[in-house]
């Protein structure tokens, strides 16, 4: 995925990698360090918490845990890569696009996800995908990352466990 | 409409330590929004909030208004002068008329203790107390807690002394309850004529001399001495008050540790606090004002809740 990001953006110049809280941030960090290693360049990183941009606040009510949003770079004219763990309905990405627009006007925005589980409710598609799986709407996909969960794997709890990567 | 805090925010006395920590933690990410070039998030888009101020206020009203606008709510300000209140309309009638225009929240400041609760029991909208008489001023208490936590870390066991006119101060009451709920040690210091009878029953230490308070405390919250107290005979003169209870640089220099200085404003420089203290390195007074917007955003956001069962259902489907 890291190689694909570099290829898609014609190198690391102007690149900003932004993870969506919480596990997207961990993934964005891993991808950034992989790119820094292979390209020998510094990659700008940030994180987004899209809680305040959700479209279901009025019906569902506030989620108590609002994480930090940290975009310390000017994103005007840059190539932004949004990183998240699982792409499902597309509503999180819609909110992330809205939030990014409040920080500036990037030249390009692309979407990179580890898992695409289908089930989209909005016209949003990923540009870079780690793995596409198809599971029923009621099922869950959990991405576990070293920093938060102590191990790195993808599981589908309660049903047949499948480990990707 | 219930949230983690219930329908209304009326007082800190009735909250738990856990609820107070939730508000403080929620305020953290809201600090960042006010640092952006576009200081606005769409969280409360479509909500209508009425700021009902029956008493003069600059800081609190503007702080609430910024908080509301930065969350994209629509706001209306009503003050007692120049409204139907002057024509003799009752509080409940005013609020019910506003409610008939389909509002979602009311922020109320009133000179009568208990006004916010009185209103909350009679209307369906969320009610936030922005100061009621000498009862409580919960968002001021919360922003003081946030400011203290920013500088001192976890407040468990930290020593905070509230100095001055505790008797007439809703800020003092909200501070005492809030600080005790999060496990801090609380003291008060001031002339006995300006301390409530049986103040010890709040579970606070009482200092009669400001020097003792400075010796003991990690932070002083210095209250405004309302000048009309002199004519009412509570203290002989503001000069004497300054000489005996004023927080001066000379007094702070004798402190065994660095002491934070808070003041809810508006300040009487040269009375309860000297200028070189108010503008000095120990003062976090303007930091309090900045935190006020974040705290009020957090409270508005947490009260704007929907139905809890939907929130449960949504957790499973989050992607």
XYZ file of C-alpha atoms in Angstrom:
484
model
C 0.000 0.000 0.000
C 2.868 2.361 0.856
C 4.408 1.808 -2.593
C 1.059 2.411 -4.260
C 0.654 5.710 -2.407
C 4.059 6.917 -3.609
C 3.264 5.817 -7.161
C -0.177 7.404 -7.211
C 1.183 10.745 -5.979
C 4.294 10.812 -8.192
C 6.676 10.654 -5.261
C 6.726 12.030 -1.743
C 6.911 15.723 -2.512
C 3.760 17.525 -1.381
C 2.472 14.348 0.265
C 0.411 14.560 3.474
C -0.868 11.355 5.035
C -3.869 11.795 7.298
C -5.281 8.979 9.445
C -8.850 8.858 10.706
C -9.101 8.319 14.481
C -8.380 5.928 15.957
C -6.948 2.980 14.047
C -6.549 4.902 10.808
C -4.020 7.049 12.666
C -1.931 4.009 13.624
C -2.061 2.714 10.059
C -1.125 6.125 8.673
C 1.892 6.144 10.994
C 3.017 2.710 9.786
C 2.551 3.644 6.149
C 4.433 6.913 6.646
C 7.410 5.193 8.263
C 7.474 2.571 5.476
C 7.524 5.339 2.885
C 10.188 7.263 4.798
C 12.348 4.124 4.867
C 11.967 3.207 1.211
C 12.052 6.713 -0.233
C 14.448 8.239 2.283
C 12.193 11.294 2.623
C 10.167 12.992 5.337
C 6.418 12.467 5.079
C 3.990 14.909 6.664
C 1.406 13.236 8.839
C -1.791 14.279 10.538
C -4.884 12.871 12.191
C -8.582 13.619 11.891
C -11.386 12.974 14.331
C -14.588 13.177 12.374
C -16.982 12.835 15.334
C -18.146 16.456 15.116
C -18.825 16.081 11.384
C -21.025 12.988 11.549
C -24.422 13.146 9.865
C -26.174 11.175 12.616
C -25.487 13.431 15.619
C -29.056 14.672 15.878
C -30.583 11.189 15.824
C -27.908 9.185 17.592
C -26.584 11.804 19.965
C -23.046 12.697 20.857
C -20.332 10.106 21.183
C -18.601 10.925 24.416
C -15.084 10.265 23.200
C -13.954 12.924 20.771
C -10.329 12.388 19.812
C -7.816 14.988 18.745
C -7.638 16.411 15.260
C -4.104 17.410 14.403
C -3.339 18.911 10.996
C -0.205 20.948 11.676
C 0.582 21.451 7.990
C -0.895 23.775 5.480
C -2.729 21.400 3.138
C -3.436 23.955 0.395
C -2.209 22.570 -2.919
C -0.842 19.364 -1.407
C -1.627 15.737 -2.189
C -3.541 14.343 0.754
C -3.993 10.640 1.422
C -6.797 9.739 3.828
C -6.072 6.463 5.629
C -8.662 4.376 7.483
C -8.837 0.800 8.672
C -12.207 -0.402 7.335
C -14.332 1.136 4.582
C -18.018 0.294 4.959
C -20.885 2.764 4.363
C -18.592 5.617 3.290
C -20.149 8.045 5.782
C -16.951 8.405 7.810
C -15.044 9.323 4.647
C -17.745 11.822 3.693
C -17.296 13.471 7.107
C -13.494 13.400 6.736
C -13.745 15.183 3.367
C -15.917 17.874 4.947
C -13.486 18.331 7.808
C -10.452 18.520 5.499
C -12.218 21.233 3.511
C -12.222 23.359 6.685
C -8.420 23.151 6.822
C -7.705 24.119 3.226
C -7.919 23.123 -0.391
C -5.641 20.214 -1.306
C -4.650 19.621 -4.946
C -5.720 15.976 -4.691
C -7.278 13.759 -2.069
C -7.082 9.989 -2.353
C -8.454 7.310 -0.062
C -6.428 4.337 1.189
C -8.072 1.625 3.316
C -6.749 -1.626 4.728
C -10.061 -3.460 4.348
C -12.926 -2.749 1.949
C -15.921 -4.679 3.227
C -18.480 -3.392 0.699
C -21.911 -2.130 1.743
C -21.501 1.478 0.597
C -24.360 3.943 1.210
C -22.638 6.882 -0.540
C -20.851 7.232 -3.884
C -17.363 6.899 -2.358
C -14.705 4.421 -3.513
C -11.159 3.763 -2.292
C -8.131 4.401 -4.492
C -5.862 2.005 -2.629
C -7.109 -1.145 -0.906
C -5.206 -3.633 1.245
C -7.798 -6.373 0.889
C -11.390 -6.572 -0.299
C -13.683 -8.929 1.593
C -17.408 -9.426 1.429
C -19.356 -10.125 4.595
C -22.975 -9.693 5.650
C -24.164 -6.283 6.959
C -24.652 -7.598 10.509
C -21.084 -8.838 10.827
C -18.122 -6.822 12.021
C -14.552 -6.493 10.876
C -12.046 -5.501 13.528
C -8.593 -4.298 12.668
C -6.199 -4.722 15.552
C -3.005 -2.685 15.689
C 0.074 -3.152 17.848
C -0.110 0.193 19.713
C -3.750 -0.064 20.785
C -4.446 -3.790 20.877
C -1.064 -5.408 21.429
C -1.138 -7.347 18.158
C -1.609 -6.641 14.493
C -4.295 -8.585 12.683
C -7.718 -8.395 11.087
C -10.499 -10.474 12.606
C -14.166 -11.059 11.964
C -15.374 -11.721 15.498
C -17.996 -14.314 16.454
C -17.913 -15.924 13.015
C -15.126 -17.860 11.338
C -11.901 -16.089 12.186
C -9.913 -15.071 9.245
C -6.529 -13.503 9.374
C -5.513 -11.269 6.574
C -1.904 -10.219 6.260
C -33.691 13.707 25.066
C -31.211 12.390 27.551
C -27.465 12.401 27.431
C -24.588 11.329 29.632
C -25.363 14.434 31.706
C -29.176 14.214 31.714
C -31.408 16.899 30.196
C -29.916 19.974 31.833
C -26.777 21.376 33.421
C -27.993 23.210 36.511
C -25.317 22.680 39.154
C -22.095 20.824 39.846
C -23.394 19.656 43.233
C -25.625 17.032 41.578
C -23.006 15.725 39.117
C -20.652 12.819 39.789
C -16.869 12.981 39.530
C -17.151 10.759 36.475
C -19.549 13.144 34.718
C -17.288 16.102 35.495
C -14.257 14.269 34.095
C -16.282 13.431 30.971
C -16.985 17.141 30.399
C -13.333 18.074 30.967
C -12.113 15.304 28.635
C -14.641 16.312 25.973
C -13.440 19.921 26.202
C -9.877 18.924 25.223
C -10.506 18.424 21.465
C -12.726 21.544 21.409
C -9.738 23.694 22.400
C -8.166 22.913 19.028
C -11.210 24.077 17.039
C -10.778 27.648 18.289
C -7.164 27.597 17.028
C -8.191 26.765 13.430
C -8.502 29.401 10.755
C -12.083 28.223 10.141
C -13.311 28.071 13.755
C -16.416 26.029 13.123
C -17.599 22.435 13.124
C -21.084 21.320 12.036
C -21.915 19.318 15.192
C -24.995 21.356 16.259
C -26.138 22.432 12.810
C -29.869 23.127 12.851
C -30.117 23.516 16.644
C -31.602 26.738 17.938
C -30.287 28.087 21.233
C -31.659 31.046 23.182
C -29.374 32.965 25.546
C -31.744 34.325 28.146
C -29.820 36.861 30.236
C -31.808 38.551 32.984
C -28.593 39.885 34.532
C -25.727 41.825 32.987
C -22.898 39.745 31.664
C -20.211 40.291 29.077
C -17.742 37.457 29.376
C -20.173 34.613 30.018
C -22.673 35.638 27.362
C -20.028 36.153 24.686
C -18.300 32.925 25.656
C -21.561 30.980 25.299
C -22.278 32.714 22.019
C -18.856 31.822 20.586
C -19.284 28.240 21.753
C -22.708 28.005 20.113
C -21.567 29.584 16.858
C -18.423 27.458 16.637
C -20.675 24.399 16.843
C -22.865 25.838 14.025
C -25.969 26.334 16.189
C -28.322 29.246 15.507
C -28.493 31.632 18.445
C -30.750 34.369 19.724
C -29.914 36.676 22.619
C -32.627 37.940 24.923
C -31.839 40.373 27.702
C -34.247 41.569 30.349
C -34.090 45.184 29.324
C -35.793 45.828 26.020
C -37.884 42.647 26.101
C -41.360 41.668 27.242
C -39.853 40.976 30.686
C -39.976 44.734 31.248
C -43.686 44.611 30.552
C -44.120 42.178 33.427
C -44.108 38.823 31.666
C -43.167 35.929 33.936
C -40.091 33.764 33.388
C -42.166 30.700 32.496
C -44.318 32.611 30.021
C -41.236 34.031 28.318
C -39.699 30.577 28.032
C -42.915 28.915 26.841
C -43.307 31.529 24.133
C -39.756 30.875 23.004
C -40.436 27.160 23.052
C -43.512 27.649 20.882
C -41.085 28.947 18.261
C -39.342 25.546 18.388
C -36.055 26.056 20.171
C -33.726 23.315 21.415
C -31.806 24.832 24.313
C -31.963 27.715 26.747
C -28.928 29.245 28.455
C -30.189 31.246 31.426
C -28.617 33.805 33.742
C -30.899 35.086 36.496
C -30.546 36.953 39.774
C -32.751 34.474 41.650
C -31.151 31.314 43.040
C -32.948 28.299 41.606
C -34.254 30.084 38.496
C -32.548 27.633 36.138
C -34.004 24.607 37.893
C -37.440 26.221 38.043
C -37.318 26.673 34.291
C -35.847 23.218 33.566
C -38.762 21.546 35.328
C -41.284 23.418 33.207
C -39.950 23.305 29.647
C -38.809 20.477 27.384
C -35.719 22.199 25.997
C -32.306 21.573 27.529
C -31.487 24.212 30.132
C -27.962 25.382 30.965
C -27.442 27.475 34.079
C -25.193 30.454 33.315
C -25.405 31.700 36.901
C -28.417 31.835 39.220
C -28.320 34.237 42.158
C -25.837 33.101 44.788
C -26.456 29.422 43.990
C -24.164 28.101 41.235
C -22.370 28.983 38.024
C -21.497 25.491 36.796
C -19.691 26.318 33.533
C -17.418 28.751 35.424
C -16.641 25.992 37.932
C -15.870 23.600 35.080
C -13.577 26.011 33.248
C -11.716 26.632 36.513
C -11.284 22.866 36.903
C -10.045 22.565 33.309
C -7.537 25.390 33.803
C -6.286 23.877 37.056
C -6.004 20.437 35.444
C -4.070 21.886 32.483
C -1.411 23.206 34.871
C -1.494 20.851 37.861
C -2.418 17.544 36.201
C -4.789 15.186 38.023
C -6.504 17.231 40.740
C -6.761 14.445 43.324
C -5.208 15.741 46.530
C -4.342 19.143 45.026
C -4.952 22.108 47.339
C -7.146 24.911 46.081
C -8.127 27.924 48.177
C -11.056 30.149 47.242
C -10.424 33.677 48.499
C -12.797 36.539 49.151
C -16.551 36.998 49.135
C -17.639 33.350 49.349
C -20.968 34.357 50.907
C -22.362 35.985 47.766
C -20.466 33.919 45.204
C -22.055 31.310 42.951
C -18.591 30.772 41.465
C -17.360 29.725 44.916
C -20.160 27.177 45.342
C -19.616 25.619 41.916
C -15.884 25.501 42.599
C -16.289 23.857 45.985
C -18.618 21.139 44.661
C -16.660 20.537 41.469
C -13.289 20.361 43.204
C -14.571 18.044 45.918
C -16.158 15.724 43.314
C -12.801 15.270 41.585
C -10.959 14.667 44.852
C -9.185 17.981 45.441
C -8.697 19.533 48.884
C -10.589 22.800 49.190
C -10.134 25.761 51.521
C -11.713 29.197 51.749
C -10.166 32.403 52.997
C -11.811 35.750 53.674
C -13.279 37.987 56.346
C -15.766 36.065 58.500
C -18.467 38.544 57.496
C -18.134 37.315 53.887
C -18.054 33.580 54.647
C -21.358 31.681 55.013
C -22.261 30.507 58.502
C -21.284 26.873 59.040
C -19.061 26.951 55.935
C -17.156 24.031 57.522
C -20.108 21.789 56.690
C -19.139 22.013 53.013
C -16.089 20.006 54.089
C -13.631 22.821 53.498
C -10.746 24.237 55.528
C -11.147 27.858 56.664
C -8.216 30.275 56.774
C -8.621 33.658 58.453
C -5.323 34.983 57.130
C -4.340 35.128 53.464
C -0.738 34.334 54.443
C -1.854 30.935 55.786
C -3.765 30.219 52.579
C -0.715 31.062 50.451
C 1.452 28.854 52.653
C -0.957 25.914 52.125
C -2.261 26.128 48.551
C -1.264 24.950 45.077
C -3.678 27.484 43.575
C -5.754 30.455 44.682
C -9.078 31.265 43.059
C -9.474 34.953 43.916
C -13.086 36.135 43.862
C -14.273 39.561 42.876
C -15.083 41.822 45.815
C -18.321 43.471 44.831
C -17.981 47.105 45.755
C -21.605 47.404 46.872
C -20.650 45.149 49.832
C -19.006 48.139 51.481
C -22.192 50.184 51.625
C -23.971 47.115 52.979
C -21.487 47.063 55.869
C -19.759 43.723 55.246
C -16.306 45.290 55.187
C -15.024 48.697 56.333
C -13.220 49.787 53.152
C -11.652 48.419 49.994
C -8.253 49.751 51.066
C -8.385 47.864 54.309
C -9.556 44.755 52.450
C -6.576 45.040 50.118
C -4.188 45.461 53.040
C -5.489 42.397 54.899
C -6.714 40.026 52.162
C -5.305 41.389 48.880
C -3.177 38.977 46.845
C 0.074 40.866 46.297
C 3.430 39.956 44.813
C 5.153 40.397 48.185
C 2.823 37.825 49.748
C 3.249 35.348 46.872
C 7.046 35.644 47.061
C 6.910 34.151 50.534
C 5.053 31.063 49.267
C 6.875 27.743 49.626
C 5.928 26.758 46.027
C 4.707 28.333 42.800
C 1.029 29.161 43.184
C -1.420 29.459 40.315
C -3.685 32.499 40.453
C -7.225 32.270 39.053
C -9.867 34.984 38.976
C -13.336 34.643 37.433
C -13.433 38.314 36.419
C -14.205 41.126 36.276
C -11.202 42.087 38.419
C -10.920 44.987 40.850
C -7.231 45.692 40.456
C -5.743 46.942 43.688
C -8.555 45.499 45.813
C -8.676 41.692 45.894
C -5.750 41.312 43.489
C -2.780 43.558 42.657
C -1.961 44.374 39.051
C 1.499 42.826 39.127
C -0.084 39.536 40.245
C -2.944 39.659 37.736
C -0.469 40.230 34.891
C 2.341 38.213 36.442
C 3.799 34.798 35.701
C 1.532 32.935 38.140
C -1.686 34.254 36.614
C -3.783 31.924 34.430
C -6.674 34.375 34.225
C -6.723 34.711 30.440
C -6.190 30.968 30.060
C -9.446 30.583 32.019
C -11.254 32.744 29.472
C -9.895 30.694 26.557
C -10.905 27.458 28.289
C -14.389 28.875 28.907
C -15.287 28.585 25.235
C -14.046 24.975 25.034
C -15.914 23.968 28.211
C -19.156 25.518 26.975
C -18.763 23.776 23.613
C -18.319 20.483 25.449
C -21.426 21.043 27.595
C -23.578 22.065 24.623
C -22.326 19.081 22.629
C -22.936 16.586 25.443
C -26.437 17.906 26.205
C -27.492 17.885 22.539
C -27.886 14.133 22.766
C -30.370 12.003 20.901
C -31.851 8.725 21.989
C -29.524 6.414 23.909
C -30.905 3.223 22.345
C -30.007 4.524 18.880
C -26.514 5.299 20.115
C -26.176 1.675 21.238
C -27.388 0.407 17.880
C -25.008 2.675 16.018
C -21.959 1.405 17.903
C -22.232 -1.992 16.204
C -22.491 -0.540 12.728
C -19.742 2.034 12.978
C -17.429 1.931 9.992
